[in-house]
mmCIF file of C-alpha atoms in Angstrom:
data_model
loop_
_atom_site.group_PDB
_atom_site.id
_atom_site.type_symbol
_atom_site.label_atom_id
_atom_site.label_comp_id
_atom_site.label_asym_id
_atom_site.label_seq_id
_atom_site.Cartn_x
_atom_site.Cartn_y
_atom_site.Cartn_z
ATOM 1 C CA MET D 79 -52.353 62.840 -197.252
ATOM 2 C CA ARG D 80 -52.443 59.157 -198.632
ATOM 3 C CA GLU D 81 -50.808 57.682 -195.884
ATOM 4 C CA LYS D 82 -53.034 59.198 -193.247
ATOM 5 C CA ILE D 83 -55.701 57.018 -194.892
ATOM 6 C CA ASN D 84 -57.201 54.383 -192.606
ATOM 7 C CA LYS D 85 -54.613 55.372 -190.238
ATOM 8 C CA ILE D 86 -55.117 56.477 -186.604
ATOM 9 C CA LEU D 87 -52.802 59.580 -185.980
ATOM 10 C CA SER D 88 -51.601 59.883 -182.471
ATOM 11 C CA GLY D 89 -51.663 63.343 -180.676
ATOM 12 C CA ASP D 90 -53.761 66.731 -180.370
ATOM 13 C CA CYS D 91 -56.591 66.837 -182.911
ATOM 14 C CA ILE D 92 -56.325 70.558 -183.789
ATOM 15 C CA GLU D 93 -52.365 69.992 -184.741
ATOM 16 C CA HIS D 94 -52.857 66.901 -186.950
ATOM 17 C CA MET D 95 -55.891 68.810 -188.626
ATOM 18 C CA ARG D 96 -53.628 71.511 -189.607
ATOM 19 C CA THR D 97 -51.653 69.236 -191.380
ATOM 20 C CA LEU D 98 -54.134 68.247 -193.469
ATOM 21 C CA PRO D 99 -55.216 69.944 -197.384
ATOM 22 C CA ASP D 100 -57.958 72.147 -197.668
ATOM 23 C CA ALA D 101 -61.376 70.646 -198.588
ATOM 24 C CA CYS D 102 -59.934 67.024 -198.400
ATOM 25 C CA ILE D 103 -62.509 65.397 -196.116
ATOM 26 C CA ASP D 104 -66.039 64.012 -197.068
ATOM 27 C CA ALA D 105 -67.600 63.823 -193.728
ATOM 28 C CA ILE D 106 -66.791 64.345 -190.130
ATOM 29 C CA PHE D 107 -68.094 62.643 -187.059
ATOM 30 C CA ALA D 108 -66.928 64.282 -183.586
ATOM 31 C CA ASP D 109 -67.469 63.127 -180.134
ATOM 32 C CA PRO D 110 -65.972 65.888 -178.238
ATOM 33 C CA PRO D 111 -65.406 65.793 -174.846
ATOM 34 C CA TYR D 112 -68.592 66.774 -173.087
ATOM 35 C CA ASN D 113 -67.092 68.633 -170.139
ATOM 36 C CA MET D 114 -69.285 67.224 -167.870
ATOM 37 C CA GLN D 115 -68.099 68.858 -164.807
ATOM 38 C CA LEU D 116 -68.729 66.475 -162.488
ATOM 39 C CA GLY D 117 -68.224 67.021 -158.715
ATOM 40 C CA GLY D 118 -66.755 64.029 -156.781
ATOM 41 C CA ASP D 119 -67.767 60.214 -157.084
ATOM 42 C CA LEU D 120 -71.547 58.993 -158.088
ATOM 43 C CA SER D 121 -72.652 56.468 -156.069
ATOM 44 C CA ARG D 122 -76.176 54.412 -156.128
ATOM 45 C CA PRO D 123 -78.425 54.139 -153.170
ATOM 46 C CA ASP D 124 -76.662 50.986 -152.143
ATOM 47 C CA HIS D 125 -73.345 52.897 -152.049
ATOM 48 C CA THR D 126 -71.599 51.174 -154.996
ATOM 49 C CA HIS D 127 -69.756 53.236 -157.212
ATOM 50 C CA VAL D 128 -71.050 54.467 -160.612
ATOM 51 C CA ASP D 129 -68.321 54.236 -163.289
ATOM 52 C CA ALA D 130 -69.309 57.668 -164.801
ATOM 53 C CA VAL D 131 -67.237 59.853 -166.944
ATOM 54 C CA THR D 132 -64.678 61.415 -165.030
ATOM 55 C CA ASP D 133 -61.609 61.160 -167.359
ATOM 56 C CA HIS D 134 -58.827 63.889 -167.271
ATOM 57 C CA TRP D 135 -59.604 64.523 -171.133
ATOM 58 C CA ASP D 136 -63.172 65.404 -170.067
ATOM 59 C CA GLN D 137 -62.187 68.380 -167.641
ATOM 60 C CA PHE D 138 -61.994 72.026 -168.669
ATOM 61 C CA GLU D 139 -60.887 74.703 -166.098
ATOM 62 C CA SER D 140 -63.692 77.209 -167.396
ATOM 63 C CA MET D 141 -66.245 77.327 -170.063
ATOM 64 C CA ALA D 142 -64.363 79.710 -171.643
ATOM 65 C CA ILE D 143 -61.664 77.395 -172.217
ATOM 66 C CA TYR D 144 -63.880 74.654 -173.288
ATOM 67 C CA ASP D 145 -65.285 77.401 -176.212
ATOM 68 C CA LYS D 146 -61.707 78.291 -176.989
ATOM 69 C CA PHE D 147 -61.234 74.577 -177.492
ATOM 70 C CA THR D 148 -64.358 74.204 -179.366
ATOM 71 C CA ARG D 149 -63.937 76.730 -181.820
ATOM 72 C CA GLU D 150 -60.274 75.899 -182.598
ATOM 73 C CA TRP D 151 -61.173 72.378 -183.734
ATOM 74 C CA MET D 152 -64.353 73.226 -185.381
ATOM 75 C CA ALA D 153 -62.461 75.973 -187.603
ATOM 76 C CA GLN D 154 -60.137 73.279 -188.805
ATOM 77 C CA ALA D 155 -63.054 71.050 -189.216
ATOM 78 C CA ARG D 156 -64.734 73.684 -191.824
ATOM 79 C CA ARG D 157 -61.492 74.201 -193.834
ATOM 80 C CA ILE D 158 -60.658 70.096 -194.407
ATOM 81 C CA LEU D 159 -64.063 69.849 -195.337
ATOM 82 C CA LYS D 160 -64.867 69.655 -198.996
ATOM 83 C CA PRO D 161 -67.761 72.247 -199.944
ATOM 84 C CA THR D 162 -70.195 69.097 -200.283
ATOM 85 C CA GLY D 163 -69.146 67.868 -196.751
ATOM 86 C CA THR D 164 -70.938 67.417 -193.840
ATOM 87 C CA ILE D 165 -70.190 67.103 -190.135
ATOM 88 C CA TRP D 166 -71.896 65.420 -187.321
ATOM 89 C CA THR D 167 -70.886 66.297 -183.585
ATOM 90 C CA ILE D 168 -72.729 64.670 -180.605
ATOM 91 C CA GLY D 169 -73.040 65.763 -177.065
ATOM 92 C CA SER D 170 -75.229 66.163 -174.128
ATOM 93 C CA TYR D 171 -77.053 68.942 -172.256
ATOM 94 C CA HIS D 172 -73.642 69.779 -170.844
ATOM 95 C CA ASN D 173 -72.152 71.166 -174.163
ATOM 96 C CA ILE D 174 -74.104 70.665 -177.278
ATOM 97 C CA PHE D 175 -76.082 74.141 -176.909
ATOM 98 C CA ARG D 176 -72.497 75.585 -176.695
ATOM 99 C CA VAL D 177 -70.779 73.483 -179.583
ATOM 100 C CA GLY D 178 -74.031 74.323 -181.821
ATOM 101 C CA SER D 179 -74.031 78.102 -181.129
ATOM 102 C CA ILE D 180 -70.084 77.972 -182.282
ATOM 103 C CA LEU D 181 -70.700 75.960 -185.170
ATOM 104 C CA GLN D 182 -73.260 78.274 -186.325
ATOM 105 C CA ASP D 183 -70.628 81.535 -185.449
ATOM 106 C CA LEU D 184 -68.250 79.758 -187.983
ATOM 107 C CA GLY D 185 -70.267 79.546 -191.114
ATOM 108 C CA PHE D 186 -71.635 75.852 -190.788
ATOM 109 C CA TRP D 187 -75.346 75.231 -192.062
ATOM 110 C CA ILE D 188 -77.309 73.002 -189.287
ATOM 111 C CA LEU D 189 -79.675 70.611 -191.333
ATOM 112 C CA ASN D 190 -80.917 68.556 -188.655
ATOM 113 C CA ASP D 191 -80.634 68.084 -184.911
ATOM 114 C CA ILE D 192 -81.129 64.238 -184.094
ATOM 115 C CA VAL D 193 -81.962 62.893 -180.807
ATOM 116 C CA TRP D 194 -80.241 59.472 -179.869
ATOM 117 C CA VAL D 195 -83.017 58.183 -177.387
ATOM 118 C CA LYS D 196 -81.466 55.560 -175.424
ATOM 119 C CA ASN D 197 -83.290 52.568 -174.576
ATOM 120 C CA ASN D 198 -81.497 51.449 -171.698
ATOM 121 C CA PRO D 199 -80.185 54.825 -170.204
ATOM 122 C CA MET D 200 -78.299 54.880 -166.977
ATOM 123 C CA PRO D 201 -80.563 55.874 -164.253
ATOM 124 C CA ASN D 202 -80.757 59.170 -162.082
ATOM 125 C CA PHE D 203 -79.444 57.484 -158.855
ATOM 126 C CA ARG D 204 -80.006 60.559 -156.660
ATOM 127 C CA GLY D 205 -83.499 61.201 -157.659
ATOM 128 C CA THR D 206 -83.030 64.860 -158.059
ATOM 129 C CA ARG D 207 -83.467 65.299 -162.029
ATOM 130 C CA PHE D 208 -85.309 63.549 -164.984
ATOM 131 C CA THR D 209 -83.346 60.399 -166.088
ATOM 132 C CA ASN D 210 -81.224 61.843 -169.034
ATOM 133 C CA ALA D 211 -82.078 59.151 -171.694
ATOM 134 C CA HIS D 212 -81.136 60.775 -174.550
ATOM 135 C CA GLU D 213 -78.072 62.647 -176.595
ATOM 136 C CA THR D 214 -78.315 65.209 -179.526
ATOM 137 C CA MET D 215 -76.220 64.891 -182.786
ATOM 138 C CA ILE D 216 -76.078 67.983 -184.890
ATOM 139 C CA TRP D 217 -75.824 67.613 -188.386
ATOM 140 C CA ALA D 218 -74.395 70.452 -190.780
ATOM 141 C CA SER D 219 -73.286 71.336 -193.955
ATOM 142 C CA ARG D 220 -70.079 73.239 -194.524
ATOM 143 C CA GLU D 221 -72.177 75.572 -197.055
ATOM 144 C CA LYS D 222 -75.580 76.967 -196.785
ATOM 145 C CA THR D 223 -76.146 76.008 -200.404
ATOM 146 C CA GLY D 224 -73.812 73.118 -200.566
ATOM 147 C CA LYS D 225 -75.036 69.964 -202.367
ATOM 148 C CA TYR D 226 -74.322 67.613 -199.711
ATOM 149 C CA THR D 227 -75.025 63.794 -199.772
ATOM 150 C CA PHE D 228 -78.038 62.688 -198.171
ATOM 151 C CA ASN D 229 -78.780 58.901 -198.880
ATOM 152 C CA TYR D 230 -82.720 59.398 -198.800
ATOM 153 C CA GLU D 231 -83.786 56.104 -200.158
ATOM 154 C CA THR D 232 -81.223 54.083 -197.805
ATOM 155 C CA MET D 233 -82.702 55.770 -194.886
ATOM 156 C CA LYS D 234 -86.267 55.292 -196.236
ATOM 157 C CA ARG D 235 -85.589 51.553 -196.911
ATOM 158 C CA MET D 236 -83.782 50.953 -193.251
ATOM 159 C CA ASN D 237 -87.104 52.464 -191.829
ATOM 160 C CA ASN D 238 -89.791 49.918 -193.256
ATOM 161 C CA GLY D 239 -90.495 52.403 -196.125
ATOM 162 C CA LYS D 240 -91.052 55.791 -194.533
ATOM 163 C CA GLN D 241 -89.187 58.573 -194.315
ATOM 164 C CA MET D 242 -86.386 58.610 -191.346
ATOM 165 C CA ARG D 243 -87.249 60.718 -188.580
ATOM 166 C CA SER D 244 -84.866 62.682 -186.363
ATOM 167 C CA ASP D 245 -85.378 60.409 -183.241
ATOM 168 C CA TRP D 246 -83.540 57.548 -183.367
ATOM 169 C CA LEU D 247 -83.910 54.746 -180.742
ATOM 170 C CA PHE D 248 -80.593 52.731 -180.044
ATOM 171 C CA ASN D 249 -79.125 50.828 -176.748
ATOM 172 C CA ILE D 250 -76.133 52.472 -175.308
ATOM 173 C CA CYS D 251 -72.923 50.535 -175.975
ATOM 174 C CA ALA D 252 -73.140 47.176 -173.774
ATOM 175 C CA GLY D 253 -72.607 43.573 -174.141
ATOM 176 C CA PRO D 254 -69.808 42.049 -176.105
ATOM 177 C CA GLU D 255 -69.525 45.144 -177.980
ATOM 178 C CA ARG D 256 -68.231 47.368 -175.298
ATOM 179 C CA LEU D 257 -64.408 47.149 -175.458
ATOM 180 C CA LYS D 258 -62.949 45.899 -172.089
ATOM 181 C CA GLY D 259 -59.433 45.716 -170.769
ATOM 182 C CA ALA D 260 -57.731 42.835 -169.108
ATOM 183 C CA ASP D 261 -59.011 43.999 -165.894
ATOM 184 C CA GLY D 262 -62.629 43.670 -167.116
ATOM 185 C CA LYS D 263 -63.128 47.536 -166.959
ATOM 186 C CA LYS D 264 -64.482 49.359 -169.928
ATOM 187 C CA VAL D 265 -61.654 50.538 -172.069
ATOM 188 C CA HIS D 266 -63.465 53.812 -172.915
ATOM 189 C CA SER D 267 -66.144 55.481 -170.656
ATOM 190 C CA THR D 268 -68.408 57.251 -173.805
ATOM 191 C CA GLN D 269 -67.938 54.238 -176.481
ATOM 192 C CA LYS D 270 -70.842 54.744 -179.032
ATOM 193 C CA PRO D 271 -72.727 51.841 -180.328
ATOM 194 C CA GLU D 272 -71.738 50.714 -183.725
ATOM 195 C CA ASP D 273 -75.482 50.818 -184.978
ATOM 196 C CA LEU D 274 -75.492 54.389 -184.458
ATOM 197 C CA LEU D 275 -72.574 55.096 -186.429
ATOM 198 C CA ALA D 276 -73.701 52.807 -189.151
ATOM 199 C CA ARG D 277 -77.057 55.218 -189.794
ATOM 200 C CA VAL D 278 -75.047 58.089 -189.746
ATOM 201 C CA ILE D 279 -72.254 56.924 -192.320
ATOM 202 C CA LEU D 280 -75.001 55.121 -194.648
ATOM 203 C CA ALA D 281 -76.840 58.235 -194.285
ATOM 204 C CA SER D 282 -74.231 60.847 -195.437
ATOM 205 C CA THR D 283 -71.570 59.177 -196.972
ATOM 206 C CA ASN D 284 -70.937 57.004 -200.104
ATOM 207 C CA PRO D 285 -68.289 54.025 -200.532
ATOM 208 C CA GLY D 286 -64.859 55.136 -200.763
ATOM 209 C CA ASP D 287 -65.361 58.471 -198.823
ATOM 210 C CA ILE D 288 -62.986 59.574 -196.263
ATOM 211 C CA ILE D 289 -64.540 60.234 -192.873
ATOM 212 C CA LEU D 290 -62.414 61.901 -190.133
ATOM 213 C CA ASP D 291 -63.166 61.428 -186.472
ATOM 214 C CA PRO D 292 -60.954 63.968 -184.542
ATOM 215 C CA PHE D 293 -61.829 62.478 -181.198
ATOM 216 C CA PHE D 294 -61.343 58.735 -182.208
ATOM 217 C CA GLY D 295 -61.621 57.119 -179.060
ATOM 218 C CA SER D 296 -61.939 53.279 -179.392
ATOM 219 C CA GLY D 297 -62.361 53.424 -182.940
ATOM 220 C CA THR D 298 -66.021 52.962 -183.388
ATOM 221 C CA THR D 299 -66.009 55.256 -186.692
ATOM 222 C CA GLY D 300 -63.158 53.563 -187.988
ATOM 223 C CA ALA D 301 -64.335 49.936 -187.655
ATOM 224 C CA VAL D 302 -67.992 50.765 -188.997
ATOM 225 C CA ALA D 303 -66.426 52.772 -191.641
ATOM 226 C CA LYS D 304 -64.171 49.737 -192.841
ATOM 227 C CA ARG D 305 -67.005 47.573 -192.663
ATOM 228 C CA LEU D 306 -69.178 49.892 -195.009
ATOM 229 C CA GLY D 307 -66.881 50.421 -197.364
ATOM 230 C CA ARG D 308 -65.543 53.630 -196.450
ATOM 231 C CA ASN D 309 -62.200 55.189 -195.405
ATOM 232 C CA PHE D 310 -61.538 57.008 -192.522
ATOM 233 C CA ILE D 311 -58.759 59.206 -190.653
ATOM 234 C CA GLY D 312 -58.778 59.192 -186.900
ATOM 235 C CA ILE D 313 -57.138 61.173 -184.236
ATOM 236 C CA GLU D 314 -56.462 60.119 -180.722
ATOM 237 C CA ARG D 315 -53.855 60.853 -177.761
ATOM 238 C CA GLU D 316 -54.685 58.288 -175.471
ATOM 239 C CA ALA D 317 -52.375 55.434 -176.139
ATOM 240 C CA GLU D 318 -54.832 53.028 -174.385
ATOM 241 C CA TYR D 319 -57.587 53.630 -176.693
ATOM 242 C CA ILE D 320 -55.125 53.621 -179.618
ATOM 243 C CA ALA D 321 -54.130 50.106 -179.283
ATOM 244 C CA ALA D 322 -57.741 49.035 -178.540
ATOM 245 C CA ALA D 323 -58.731 50.801 -181.815
ATOM 246 C CA ARG D 324 -56.186 49.576 -183.751
ATOM 247 C CA ALA D 325 -57.048 45.574 -182.658
ATOM 248 C CA ARG D 326 -60.748 46.254 -183.132
ATOM 249 C CA ILE D 327 -60.410 47.661 -186.592
ATOM 250 C CA ASP D 328 -58.076 44.940 -187.776
ATOM 251 C CA ALA D 329 -60.521 42.429 -186.721
ATOM 252 C CA VAL D 330 -63.357 43.953 -188.900
ATOM 253 C CA GLU D 331 -64.290 42.065 -192.007
ATOM 254 C CA PRO D 332 -65.726 44.173 -194.788
ATOM 255 C CA VAL D 333 -69.161 43.977 -196.244
ATOM 256 C CA LEU D 334 -68.307 42.547 -199.831
ATOM 257 C CA ASP D 335 -71.473 43.446 -201.304
ATOM 258 C CA LEU D 336 -72.524 46.937 -200.258
ATOM 259 C CA SER D 337 -75.968 46.386 -202.380
ATOM 260 C CA LEU D 338 -77.185 44.489 -199.366
ATOM 261 C CA ILE D 339 -77.136 47.649 -197.169
ATOM 262 C CA SER D 340 -77.530 50.500 -199.457
ATOM 263 C CA VAL D 341 -79.731 51.165 -202.509
ATOM 264 C CA VAL D 342 -79.051 53.542 -205.248
ATOM 265 C CA GLU D 343 -80.364 57.201 -204.775
ATOM 266 C CA LYS D 344 -82.603 58.123 -207.289
ATOM 267 C CA ARG D 345 -81.479 61.864 -207.310
ATOM 268 C CA ALA D 346 -77.907 60.704 -208.180
ATOM 269 C CA GLU D 347 -79.509 58.841 -211.444
ATOM 270 C CA THR D 348 -79.325 60.277 -214.600
ATOM 271 C CA ARG D 349 -82.141 62.340 -215.419
ATOM 272 C CA VAL D 350 -84.627 61.075 -218.169
ATOM 273 C CA PRO D 351 -87.286 63.357 -219.180
ATOM 274 C CA PHE D 352 -90.884 61.652 -220.254
ATOM 275 C CA SER D 353 -90.052 62.661 -223.829
ATOM 276 C CA THR D 354 -86.926 60.661 -224.069
ATOM 277 C CA LEU D 355 -89.479 57.412 -223.754
ATOM 278 C CA ILE D 356 -90.928 58.583 -227.014
ATOM 279 C CA ASP D 357 -87.679 59.082 -228.629
ATOM 280 C CA MET D 358 -86.247 55.803 -228.020
ATOM 281 C CA ASP D 359 -89.505 54.366 -229.036
ATOM 282 C CA LEU D 360 -90.281 52.807 -225.898
ATOM 283 C CA ILE D 361 -93.756 54.694 -225.843
ATOM 284 C CA LYS D 362 -95.395 55.584 -229.177
ATOM 285 C CA PRO D 363 -97.414 59.182 -229.411
ATOM 286 C CA GLY D 364 -101.002 58.098 -228.757
ATOM 287 C CA ALA D 365 -100.552 55.470 -226.721
ATOM 288 C CA ARG D 366 -102.584 55.166 -223.724
ATOM 289 C CA VAL D 367 -101.711 55.196 -219.943
ATOM 290 C CA GLN D 368 -103.643 54.400 -216.724
ATOM 291 C CA PHE D 369 -103.249 56.109 -213.600
ATOM 292 C CA ALA D 370 -102.574 54.227 -210.308
ATOM 293 C CA ASN D 371 -106.342 54.368 -208.904
ATOM 294 C CA GLY D 372 -107.117 52.194 -211.996
ATOM 295 C CA ARG D 373 -110.041 54.600 -213.244
ATOM 296 C CA ASP D 374 -108.192 57.817 -215.024
ATOM 297 C CA ILE D 375 -106.634 57.298 -218.534
ATOM 298 C CA ALA D 376 -104.957 59.646 -220.640
ATOM 299 C CA THR D 377 -103.196 59.741 -224.128
ATOM 300 C CA VAL D 378 -99.402 60.269 -224.588
ATOM 301 C CA THR D 379 -98.780 63.382 -226.767
ATOM 302 C CA THR D 380 -96.004 63.842 -229.450
ATOM 303 C CA ASP D 381 -94.008 66.295 -227.142
ATOM 304 C CA GLY D 382 -93.954 63.965 -223.784
ATOM 305 C CA MET D 383 -97.026 65.444 -222.464
ATOM 306 C CA LEU D 384 -100.575 63.490 -221.328
ATOM 307 C CA LYS D 385 -103.998 64.526 -222.476
ATOM 308 C CA HIS D 386 -106.532 63.970 -220.051
ATOM 309 C CA PRO D 387 -110.430 64.060 -221.120
ATOM 310 C CA ILE D 388 -111.015 66.473 -217.880
ATOM 311 C CA HIS D 389 -108.033 68.482 -217.216
ATOM 312 C CA GLY D 390 -106.295 68.613 -220.467
ATOM 313 C CA ILE D 391 -102.776 68.669 -221.468
ATOM 314 C CA GLN D 392 -100.609 68.244 -218.739
ATOM 315 C CA THR D 393 -96.996 66.907 -217.700
ATOM 316 C CA ILE D 394 -97.089 63.366 -216.065
ATOM 317 C CA HIS D 395 -96.623 64.899 -212.602
ATOM 318 C CA LYS D 396 -99.169 67.795 -212.859
ATOM 319 C CA LEU D 397 -101.643 65.540 -214.521
ATOM 320 C CA GLY D 398 -101.084 63.003 -211.132
ATOM 321 C CA ALA D 399 -101.354 65.599 -208.524
ATOM 322 C CA MET D 400 -104.727 67.142 -210.178
ATOM 323 C CA ILE D 401 -106.374 63.725 -210.362
ATOM 324 C CA ASN D 402 -105.148 63.237 -206.701
ATOM 325 C CA ASN D 403 -106.034 66.847 -205.827
ATOM 326 C CA ALA D 404 -102.835 66.996 -203.988
ATOM 327 C CA PRO D 405 -100.030 69.795 -204.394
ATOM 328 C CA SER D 406 -97.394 67.161 -205.994
ATOM 329 C CA CYS D 407 -97.399 63.706 -207.666
ATOM 330 C CA ASN D 408 -94.525 61.320 -208.627
ATOM 331 C CA GLY D 409 -95.952 60.635 -212.128
ATOM 332 C CA TRP D 410 -93.237 57.883 -213.016
ATOM 333 C CA THR D 411 -94.466 55.733 -209.982
ATOM 334 C CA ASN D 412 -98.139 56.377 -210.646
ATOM 335 C CA TRP D 413 -98.731 55.883 -214.384
ATOM 336 C CA TYR D 414 -98.959 52.765 -216.272
ATOM 337 C CA LEU D 415 -98.522 52.098 -220.093
ATOM 338 C CA LEU D 416 -101.442 50.000 -221.473
ATOM 339 C CA LEU D 417 -100.390 47.216 -223.608
ATOM 340 C CA ASP D 418 -102.061 45.801 -226.429
ATOM 341 C CA ASN D 419 -102.241 42.384 -224.873
ATOM 342 C CA GLY D 420 -104.438 43.847 -221.929
ATOM 343 C CA LYS D 421 -101.734 43.970 -219.723
ATOM 344 C CA LYS D 422 -99.795 47.305 -218.363
ATOM 345 C CA THR D 423 -96.308 48.552 -217.260
ATOM 346 C CA SER D 424 -94.932 51.029 -215.341
ATOM 347 C CA ILE D 425 -93.439 54.232 -217.026
ATOM 348 C CA ASP D 426 -90.451 54.010 -214.250
ATOM 349 C CA GLU D 427 -89.626 50.501 -215.522
ATOM 350 C CA LEU D 428 -89.475 51.991 -218.885
ATOM 351 C CA ARG D 429 -87.258 54.927 -217.298
ATOM 352 C CA THR D 430 -85.162 52.667 -216.371
ATOM 353 C CA ILE D 431 -84.849 50.722 -219.743
ATOM 354 C CA ALA D 432 -83.703 54.284 -221.151
ATOM 355 C CA ARG D 433 -81.316 55.135 -218.676
ATOM 356 C CA GLU D 434 -79.375 51.779 -219.406
ATOM 357 C CA LYS D 435 -79.393 52.765 -223.101
ATOM 358 C CA MET D 436 -78.175 56.253 -222.644
ATOM 359 C CA PRO D 437 -74.567 56.787 -222.965
ATOM 360 C CA ARG D 438 -72.799 57.303 -219.455
ATOM 361 C CA ALA D 439 -70.840 60.254 -218.290
ATOM 362 C CA ALA D 440 -66.859 59.586 -218.698
#
């Protein structure tokens, strides 16, 4: 296993996955053949040729054969994923519904379907259908009850402080990022943009995790994984793609300070009850705290509750929700300790101090 990390394995993805031990992979990104079933060449109205996906690896004799192939590689994917692991698989209308059905049949639990909206899609040259301007990614956990990685705070920061939505806008891969051969033609017909993979990796993995890409192609997953401090295992059977991917990954410089691109997930931090602040003498019983609205004031009780003149004795969260007339409230970010000098400090800052003083787990 160790000798395969950060390497590209040449050959069939199913055979290589069979050699990996059970529950060894943190995340999988799979960009399988789409089975696009294109019949003949595609031309523009001016009769110039469209460089579409007509590669031999995307051609299957029947839907049944494609389904069998999908079921086999997905079964191996589920076996080698850790119980906390997740899989991303991307496709178009040609295959994603079949892929999703097989994924569920094998026991994966779908978390989201992400729509990659293309800012610059290829036009529908024949004018017989809507312009196909998106692809779909399915994100699924190995287990329905698995405690998978989701870096919510990182995604929120990347989305200007708002929850990240399931519609992602990215250009298709073009310009200097698109790998081209000596003949000037693109190396791989379905190369994915690095920004798309960066969001996938930052959302669902942590530094040091191992990401498997069973359809490695031009190496986008490996290049982004290296840049973001993750490990990868790539599987690819086309020698031309392997050579291009190796050269591409070798040229990548890792980001040395990962704090520049990610934030500490609050759910991964040590839990600190409000009463701990009292135990550590950071807040004294009888102290007054003010709600974020600047009007409501409550008194801290000896057992870590708040006493309010109208709503009585409640937790910091329950009292905040009652004041806001809302179903829930994060009391940590809404209550402030009133100091003797007339200033105030967030109790969330006091929680940070308490967490730093607490012994770390071995």
